[in-house]
Short mmCIF file of C-alpha atoms in Angstrom, two decimals:
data_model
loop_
_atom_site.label_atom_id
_atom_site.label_comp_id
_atom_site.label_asym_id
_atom_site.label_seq_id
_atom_site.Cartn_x
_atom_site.Cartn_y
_atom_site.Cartn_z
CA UNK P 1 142.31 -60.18 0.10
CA UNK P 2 140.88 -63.60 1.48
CA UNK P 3 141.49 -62.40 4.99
CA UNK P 4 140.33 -59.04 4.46
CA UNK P 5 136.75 -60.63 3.06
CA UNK P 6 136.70 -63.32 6.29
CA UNK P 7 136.85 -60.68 8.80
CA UNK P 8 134.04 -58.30 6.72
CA UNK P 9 131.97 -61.33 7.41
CA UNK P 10 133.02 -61.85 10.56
CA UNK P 11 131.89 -58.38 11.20
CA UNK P 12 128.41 -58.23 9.58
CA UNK P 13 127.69 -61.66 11.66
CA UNK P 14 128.06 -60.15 14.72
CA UNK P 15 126.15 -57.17 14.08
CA UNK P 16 123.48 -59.08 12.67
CA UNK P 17 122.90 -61.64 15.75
CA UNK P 18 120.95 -60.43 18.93
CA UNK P 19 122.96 -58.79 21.07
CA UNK P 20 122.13 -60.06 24.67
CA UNK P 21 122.36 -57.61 26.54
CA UNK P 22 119.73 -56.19 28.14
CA UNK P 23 118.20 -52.61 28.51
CA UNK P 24 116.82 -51.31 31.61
CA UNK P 25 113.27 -49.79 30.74
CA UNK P 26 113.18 -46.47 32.51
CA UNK P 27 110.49 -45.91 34.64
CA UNK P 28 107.74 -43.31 33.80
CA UNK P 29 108.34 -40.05 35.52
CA UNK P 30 104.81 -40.08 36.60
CA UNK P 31 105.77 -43.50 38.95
CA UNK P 32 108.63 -41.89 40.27
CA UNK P 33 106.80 -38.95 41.60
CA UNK P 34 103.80 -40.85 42.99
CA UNK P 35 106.16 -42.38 45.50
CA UNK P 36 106.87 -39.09 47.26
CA UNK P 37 102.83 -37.61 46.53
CA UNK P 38 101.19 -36.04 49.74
CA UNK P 39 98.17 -35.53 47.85
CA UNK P 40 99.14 -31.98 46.41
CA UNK P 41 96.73 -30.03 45.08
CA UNK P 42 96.67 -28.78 41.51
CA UNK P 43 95.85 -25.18 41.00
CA UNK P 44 93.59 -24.26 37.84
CA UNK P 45 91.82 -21.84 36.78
CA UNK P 46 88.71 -21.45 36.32
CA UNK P 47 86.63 -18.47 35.91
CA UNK P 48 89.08 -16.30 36.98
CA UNK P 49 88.78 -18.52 40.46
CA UNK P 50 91.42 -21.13 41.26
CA UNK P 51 90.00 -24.64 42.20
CA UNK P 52 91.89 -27.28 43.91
CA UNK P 53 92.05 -30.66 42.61
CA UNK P 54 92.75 -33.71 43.28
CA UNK P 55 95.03 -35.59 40.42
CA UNK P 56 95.95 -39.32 42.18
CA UNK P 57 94.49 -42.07 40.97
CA UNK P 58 91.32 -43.63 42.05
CA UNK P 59 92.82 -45.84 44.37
CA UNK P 60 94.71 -42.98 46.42
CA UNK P 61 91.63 -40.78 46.22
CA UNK P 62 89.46 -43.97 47.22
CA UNK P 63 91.81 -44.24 50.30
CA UNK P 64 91.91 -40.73 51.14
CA UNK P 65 87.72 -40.17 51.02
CA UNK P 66 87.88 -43.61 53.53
CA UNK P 67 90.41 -41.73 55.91
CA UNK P 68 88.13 -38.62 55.73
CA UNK P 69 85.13 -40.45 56.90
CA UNK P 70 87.29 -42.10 59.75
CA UNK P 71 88.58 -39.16 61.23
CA UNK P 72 85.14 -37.97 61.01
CA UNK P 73 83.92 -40.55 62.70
CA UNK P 74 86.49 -40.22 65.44
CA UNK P 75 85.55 -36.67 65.45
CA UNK P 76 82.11 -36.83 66.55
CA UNK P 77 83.54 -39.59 69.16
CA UNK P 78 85.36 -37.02 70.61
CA UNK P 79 82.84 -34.78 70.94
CA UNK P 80 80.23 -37.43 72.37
CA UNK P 81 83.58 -37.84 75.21
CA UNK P 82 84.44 -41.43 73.97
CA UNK P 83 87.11 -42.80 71.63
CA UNK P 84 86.27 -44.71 68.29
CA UNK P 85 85.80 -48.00 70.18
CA UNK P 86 83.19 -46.80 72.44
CA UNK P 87 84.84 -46.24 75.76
CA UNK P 88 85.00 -42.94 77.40
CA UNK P 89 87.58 -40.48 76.83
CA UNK P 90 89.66 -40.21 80.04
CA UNK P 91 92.19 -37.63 79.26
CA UNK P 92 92.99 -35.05 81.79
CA UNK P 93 93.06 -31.11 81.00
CA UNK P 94 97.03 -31.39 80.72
CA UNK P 95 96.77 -34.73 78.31
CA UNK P 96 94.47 -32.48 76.06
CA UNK P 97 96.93 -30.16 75.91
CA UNK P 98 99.44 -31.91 75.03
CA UNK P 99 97.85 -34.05 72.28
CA UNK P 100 96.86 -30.15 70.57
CA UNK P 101 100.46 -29.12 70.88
CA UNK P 102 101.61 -32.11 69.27
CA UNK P 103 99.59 -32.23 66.81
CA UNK P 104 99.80 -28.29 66.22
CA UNK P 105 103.59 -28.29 65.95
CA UNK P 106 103.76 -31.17 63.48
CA UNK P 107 101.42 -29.54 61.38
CA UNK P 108 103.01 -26.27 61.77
CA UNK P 109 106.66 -27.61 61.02
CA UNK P 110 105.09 -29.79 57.79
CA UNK P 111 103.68 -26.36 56.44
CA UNK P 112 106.98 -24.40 57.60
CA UNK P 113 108.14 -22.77 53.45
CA UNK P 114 111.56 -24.92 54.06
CA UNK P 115 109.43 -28.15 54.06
CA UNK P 116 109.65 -30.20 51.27
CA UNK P 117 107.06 -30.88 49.12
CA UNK P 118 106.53 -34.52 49.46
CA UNK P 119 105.88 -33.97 53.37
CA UNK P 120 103.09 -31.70 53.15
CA UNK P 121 100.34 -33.36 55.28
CA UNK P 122 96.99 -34.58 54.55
CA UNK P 123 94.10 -32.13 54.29
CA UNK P 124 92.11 -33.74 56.79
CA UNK P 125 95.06 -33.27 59.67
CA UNK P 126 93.80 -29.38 59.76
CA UNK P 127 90.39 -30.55 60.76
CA UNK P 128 91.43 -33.25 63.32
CA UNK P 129 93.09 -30.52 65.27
CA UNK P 130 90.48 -28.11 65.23
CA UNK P 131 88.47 -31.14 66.87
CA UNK P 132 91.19 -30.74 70.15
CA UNK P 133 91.06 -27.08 70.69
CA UNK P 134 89.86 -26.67 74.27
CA UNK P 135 91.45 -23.29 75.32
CA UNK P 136 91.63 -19.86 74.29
CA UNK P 137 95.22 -19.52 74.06
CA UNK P 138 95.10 -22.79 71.79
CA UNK P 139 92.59 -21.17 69.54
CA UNK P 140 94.74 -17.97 69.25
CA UNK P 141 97.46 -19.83 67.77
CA UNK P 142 95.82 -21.24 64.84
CA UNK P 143 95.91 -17.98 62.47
CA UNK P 144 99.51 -18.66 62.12
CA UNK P 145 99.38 -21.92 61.10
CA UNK P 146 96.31 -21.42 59.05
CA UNK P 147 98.64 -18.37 57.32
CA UNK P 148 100.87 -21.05 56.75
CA UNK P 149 98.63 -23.57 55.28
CA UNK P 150 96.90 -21.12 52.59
CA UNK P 151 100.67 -20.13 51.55
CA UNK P 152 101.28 -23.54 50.65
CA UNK P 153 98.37 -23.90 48.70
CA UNK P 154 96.63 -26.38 50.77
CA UNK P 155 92.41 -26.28 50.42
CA UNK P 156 90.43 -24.95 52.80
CA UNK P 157 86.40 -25.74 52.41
CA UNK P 158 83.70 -24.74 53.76
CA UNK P 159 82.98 -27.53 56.10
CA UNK P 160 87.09 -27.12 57.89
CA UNK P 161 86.13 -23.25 58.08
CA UNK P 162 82.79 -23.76 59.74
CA UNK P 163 84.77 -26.44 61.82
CA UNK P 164 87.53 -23.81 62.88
CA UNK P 165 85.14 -21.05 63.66
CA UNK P 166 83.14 -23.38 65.64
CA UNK P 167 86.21 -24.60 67.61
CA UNK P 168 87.40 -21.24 68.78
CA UNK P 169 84.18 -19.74 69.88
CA UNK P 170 83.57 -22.82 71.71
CA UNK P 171 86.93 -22.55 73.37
CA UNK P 172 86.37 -19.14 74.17
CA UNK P 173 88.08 -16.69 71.67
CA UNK P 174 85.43 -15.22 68.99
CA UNK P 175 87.81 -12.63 68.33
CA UNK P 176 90.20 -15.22 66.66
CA UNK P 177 87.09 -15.88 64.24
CA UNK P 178 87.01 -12.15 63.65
CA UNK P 179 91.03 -12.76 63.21
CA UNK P 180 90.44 -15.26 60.63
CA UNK P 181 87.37 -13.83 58.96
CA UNK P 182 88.45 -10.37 58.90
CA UNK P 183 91.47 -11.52 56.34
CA UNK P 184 90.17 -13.11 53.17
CA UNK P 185 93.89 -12.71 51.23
CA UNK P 186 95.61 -14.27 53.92
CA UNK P 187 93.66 -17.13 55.39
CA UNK P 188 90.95 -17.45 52.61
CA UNK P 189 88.46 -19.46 54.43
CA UNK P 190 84.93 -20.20 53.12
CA UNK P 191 82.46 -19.34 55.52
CA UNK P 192 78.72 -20.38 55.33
CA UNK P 193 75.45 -18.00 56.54
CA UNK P 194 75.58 -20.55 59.98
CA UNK P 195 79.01 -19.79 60.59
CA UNK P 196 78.41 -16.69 60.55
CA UNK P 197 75.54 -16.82 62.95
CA UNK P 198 77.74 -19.08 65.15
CA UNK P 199 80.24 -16.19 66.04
CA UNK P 200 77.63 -13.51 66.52
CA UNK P 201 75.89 -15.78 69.32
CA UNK P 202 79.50 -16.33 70.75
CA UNK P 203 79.74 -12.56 71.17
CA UNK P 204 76.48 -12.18 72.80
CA UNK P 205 77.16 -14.86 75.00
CA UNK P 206 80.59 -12.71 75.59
CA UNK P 207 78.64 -9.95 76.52
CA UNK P 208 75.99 -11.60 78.97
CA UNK P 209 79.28 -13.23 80.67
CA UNK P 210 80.83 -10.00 81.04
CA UNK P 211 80.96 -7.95 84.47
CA UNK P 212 77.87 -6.27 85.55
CA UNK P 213 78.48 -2.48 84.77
CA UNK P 214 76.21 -0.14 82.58
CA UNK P 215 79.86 1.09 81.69
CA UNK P 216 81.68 -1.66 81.21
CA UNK P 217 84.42 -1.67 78.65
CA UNK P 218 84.60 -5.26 78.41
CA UNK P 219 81.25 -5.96 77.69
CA UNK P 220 81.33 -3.03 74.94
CA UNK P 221 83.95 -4.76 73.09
CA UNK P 222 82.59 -8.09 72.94
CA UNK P 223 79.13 -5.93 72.22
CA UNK P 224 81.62 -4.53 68.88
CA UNK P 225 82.84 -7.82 68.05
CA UNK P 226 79.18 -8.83 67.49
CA UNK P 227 78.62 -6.21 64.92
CA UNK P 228 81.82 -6.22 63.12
CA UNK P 229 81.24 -10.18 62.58
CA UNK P 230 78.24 -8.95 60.77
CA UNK P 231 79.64 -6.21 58.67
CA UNK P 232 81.18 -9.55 57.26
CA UNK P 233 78.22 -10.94 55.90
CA UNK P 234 78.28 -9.11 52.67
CA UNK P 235 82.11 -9.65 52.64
CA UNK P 236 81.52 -13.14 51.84
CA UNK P 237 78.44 -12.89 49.55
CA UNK P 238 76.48 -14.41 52.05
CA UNK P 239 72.51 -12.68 53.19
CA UNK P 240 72.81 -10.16 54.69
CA UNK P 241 69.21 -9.64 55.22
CA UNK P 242 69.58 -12.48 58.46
CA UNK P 243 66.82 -12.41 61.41
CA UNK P 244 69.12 -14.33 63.15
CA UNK P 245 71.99 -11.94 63.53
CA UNK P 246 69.68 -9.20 64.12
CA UNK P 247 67.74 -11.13 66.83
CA UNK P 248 70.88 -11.60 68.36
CA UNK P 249 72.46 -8.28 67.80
CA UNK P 250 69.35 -7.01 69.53
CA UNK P 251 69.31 -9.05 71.97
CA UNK P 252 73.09 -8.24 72.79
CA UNK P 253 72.49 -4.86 73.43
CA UNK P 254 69.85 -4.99 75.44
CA UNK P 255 72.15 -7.17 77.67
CA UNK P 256 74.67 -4.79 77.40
CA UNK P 257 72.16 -2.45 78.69
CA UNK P 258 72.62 1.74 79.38
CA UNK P 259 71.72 4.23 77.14
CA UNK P 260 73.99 2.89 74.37
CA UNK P 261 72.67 -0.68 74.11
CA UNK P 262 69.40 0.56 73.85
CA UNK P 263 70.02 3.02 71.47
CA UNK P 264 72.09 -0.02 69.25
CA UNK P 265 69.01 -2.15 70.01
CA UNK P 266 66.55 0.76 68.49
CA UNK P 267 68.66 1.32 65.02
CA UNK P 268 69.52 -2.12 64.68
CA UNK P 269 64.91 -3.22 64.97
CA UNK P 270 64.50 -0.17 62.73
CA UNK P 271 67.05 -1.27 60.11
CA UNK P 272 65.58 -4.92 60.42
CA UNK P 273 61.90 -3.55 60.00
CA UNK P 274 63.47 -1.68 56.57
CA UNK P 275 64.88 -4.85 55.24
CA UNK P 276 61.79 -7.38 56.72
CA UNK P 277 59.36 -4.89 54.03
CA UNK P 278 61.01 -5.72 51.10
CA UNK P 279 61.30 -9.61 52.28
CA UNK P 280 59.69 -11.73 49.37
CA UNK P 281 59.59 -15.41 51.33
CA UNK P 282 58.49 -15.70 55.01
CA UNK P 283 60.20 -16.09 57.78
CA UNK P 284 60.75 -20.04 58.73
CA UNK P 285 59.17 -20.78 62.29
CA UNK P 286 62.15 -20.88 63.62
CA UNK P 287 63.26 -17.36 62.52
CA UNK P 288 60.17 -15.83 63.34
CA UNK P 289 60.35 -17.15 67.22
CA UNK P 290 64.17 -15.93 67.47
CA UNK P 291 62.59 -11.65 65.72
CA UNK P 292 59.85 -12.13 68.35
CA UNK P 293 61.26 -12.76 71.12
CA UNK P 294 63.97 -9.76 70.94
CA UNK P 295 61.34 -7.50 69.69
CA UNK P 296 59.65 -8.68 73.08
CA UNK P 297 62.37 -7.79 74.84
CA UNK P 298 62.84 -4.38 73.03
CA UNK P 299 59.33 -2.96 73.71
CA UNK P 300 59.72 -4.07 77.38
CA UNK P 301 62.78 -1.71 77.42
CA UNK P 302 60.54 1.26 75.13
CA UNK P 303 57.60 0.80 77.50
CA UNK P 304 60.52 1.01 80.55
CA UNK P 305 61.83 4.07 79.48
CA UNK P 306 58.17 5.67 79.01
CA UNK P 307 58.33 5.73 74.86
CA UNK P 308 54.85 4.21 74.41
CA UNK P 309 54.63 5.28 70.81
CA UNK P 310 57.64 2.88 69.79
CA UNK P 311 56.47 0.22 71.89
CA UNK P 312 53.05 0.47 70.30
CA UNK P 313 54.51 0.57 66.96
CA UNK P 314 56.67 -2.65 67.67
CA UNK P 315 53.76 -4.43 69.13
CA UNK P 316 52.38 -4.51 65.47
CA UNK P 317 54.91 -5.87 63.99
CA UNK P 318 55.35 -8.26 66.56
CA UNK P 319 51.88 -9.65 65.65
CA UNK P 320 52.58 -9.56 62.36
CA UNK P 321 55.25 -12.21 63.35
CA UNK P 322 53.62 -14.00 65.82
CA UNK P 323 51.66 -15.29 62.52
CA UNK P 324 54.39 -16.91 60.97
CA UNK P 325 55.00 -19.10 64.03
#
């Protein structure tokens, strides 16, 4: 019975002395996944409209907005034709390409759906590469990787849209705008009213750089292009009621010349004049100079055919105009 009490107490003394042994404390899950972030964006709704977000903390995001500003900086380096110290770019037409088809097929292999998560890249890297398209075959291929980017849910905002359009009608290929535009499910981009202006001049400029032939195919479709970039307009709830895009479309077709550019040049001033009535603010100066100076153009063409009567009628509206400048 002795014994049987001695190793009861035995017992209880162990149990009651600190053990030392010591626990690992688990790590919060949240550490453990902000190793492997690539700032992903966080999909919520509101009003019925999904918003990304950012969800680091203020350090990353801190970080992030400093990169931004850097590569924006080196941006409009490039485009003054010197690096971010100051000297001059030197590259040669075959080193440009290659730095865009780098940079394009690491992008388009980080977005690929077998990717993993973590290795998604930064949301800036879409806008550094739309800073090195040069060529018109370079800015063909970015609707597939664009296509790619939207599917995995990374942002696109309205400053990288007006950056892409911009690209690839400076490199030559508005119709890759019309690609990207023309698809708001698949590519989603956020166009502004001077984006939209942007690829209408890049058409006309088509047009005036197409061969010299009152029946020239070419010069038709680019002519096309021009109004089917502003059939857009409404598509993104932008103005529709523009002087600038119908200056230009105007202007357009009276480069295009023939009986059909004048007679797109005549319904497109008399749909203007329709929507310019029911105008409630004036035009800006600028506006004003851009309506004038194709409705110039137009009554030289009315007066060349021998319509007086719409010239004459033009002529007052073009004074009305003249006014605002």
């Amino acid at each position: 019975m002795a014994a049987y009490i001695r190793t009861l107490t035995r017992i209880a003394t162990r149990v009651s002395t600190r053990s030392t042994v010591t626990f690992a404390r688990q790590a919060p899950a949240a550490m453990v996944a902000r190793q492997y972030h690539a700032f992903r964006p966080t999909q919520i709704a509101s009003k019925k409209k999904h918003a990304a977000i950012m969800d680091e903390d203020d350090e990353e995001l801190e970080a992030e907005l400093r990169e931004l500003e850097r590569e924006k900086r080196e941006q409009e380096a490039l485009e003054r034709g010197e690096t971010l110290d100051g000297s001059a770019a030197d590259g040669t037409e075959d080193d440009n390409n290659n730095r865009f088809q780098e940079q394009y097929d690491i992008l388009l292999e980080k977005t690929a759906p077998s990717s993993p998560q973590h290795e998604l890249p930064r949301h800036s890297a879409l806008l550094h590469l739309a800073s090195a398209i040069s060529t018109p075959e370079q800015a063909q291929s970015i609707p597939q990787l664009v296509q790619q980017w939207r599917r995995r849910e990374l942002p696109i905002s309205v400053l990288l849209s007006d950056k892409l359009i911009k690209a690839v009608c400076k490199a030559g290929s508005p119709e890759t705008a019309l690609v990207l535009l023309g698809d708001r499910e698949t590519y989603a981009l956020a166009p502004g009213q001077g984006t939209m202006r942007r690829v209408v001049r890049s058409f006309v400029k088509e047009v005036a750089a197409a061969p010299e032939s009152s029946e020239s195919e070419e010069g038709l479709e680019k002519l096309d292009g021009a109004f089917k970039a502003m059939a857009l307009i409404p598509y993104y709830n932008l103005a529709a009621d523009d002087s600038s895009v119908y200056a230009n479309l105007i202007r357009g077709s009276l480069i295009y010349g023939s009986e059909e550019g004048l007679r797109r040049a005549s319904v497109t001033m008399d749909e203007y004049l329709l929507i310019d009535g029911e105008r409630e603010t004036p035009l800006t100066r600028r506006r004003a100079a851009e309506v004038v100076a194709a409705a110039e153009q137009l009554v030289k063409a009315y007066e060349a055919k021998g319509d007086a009567d719409k010239a004459s009628e033009l002529n007052k509206h073009v004074d009305q105009w003249k006014k605002s400048i």
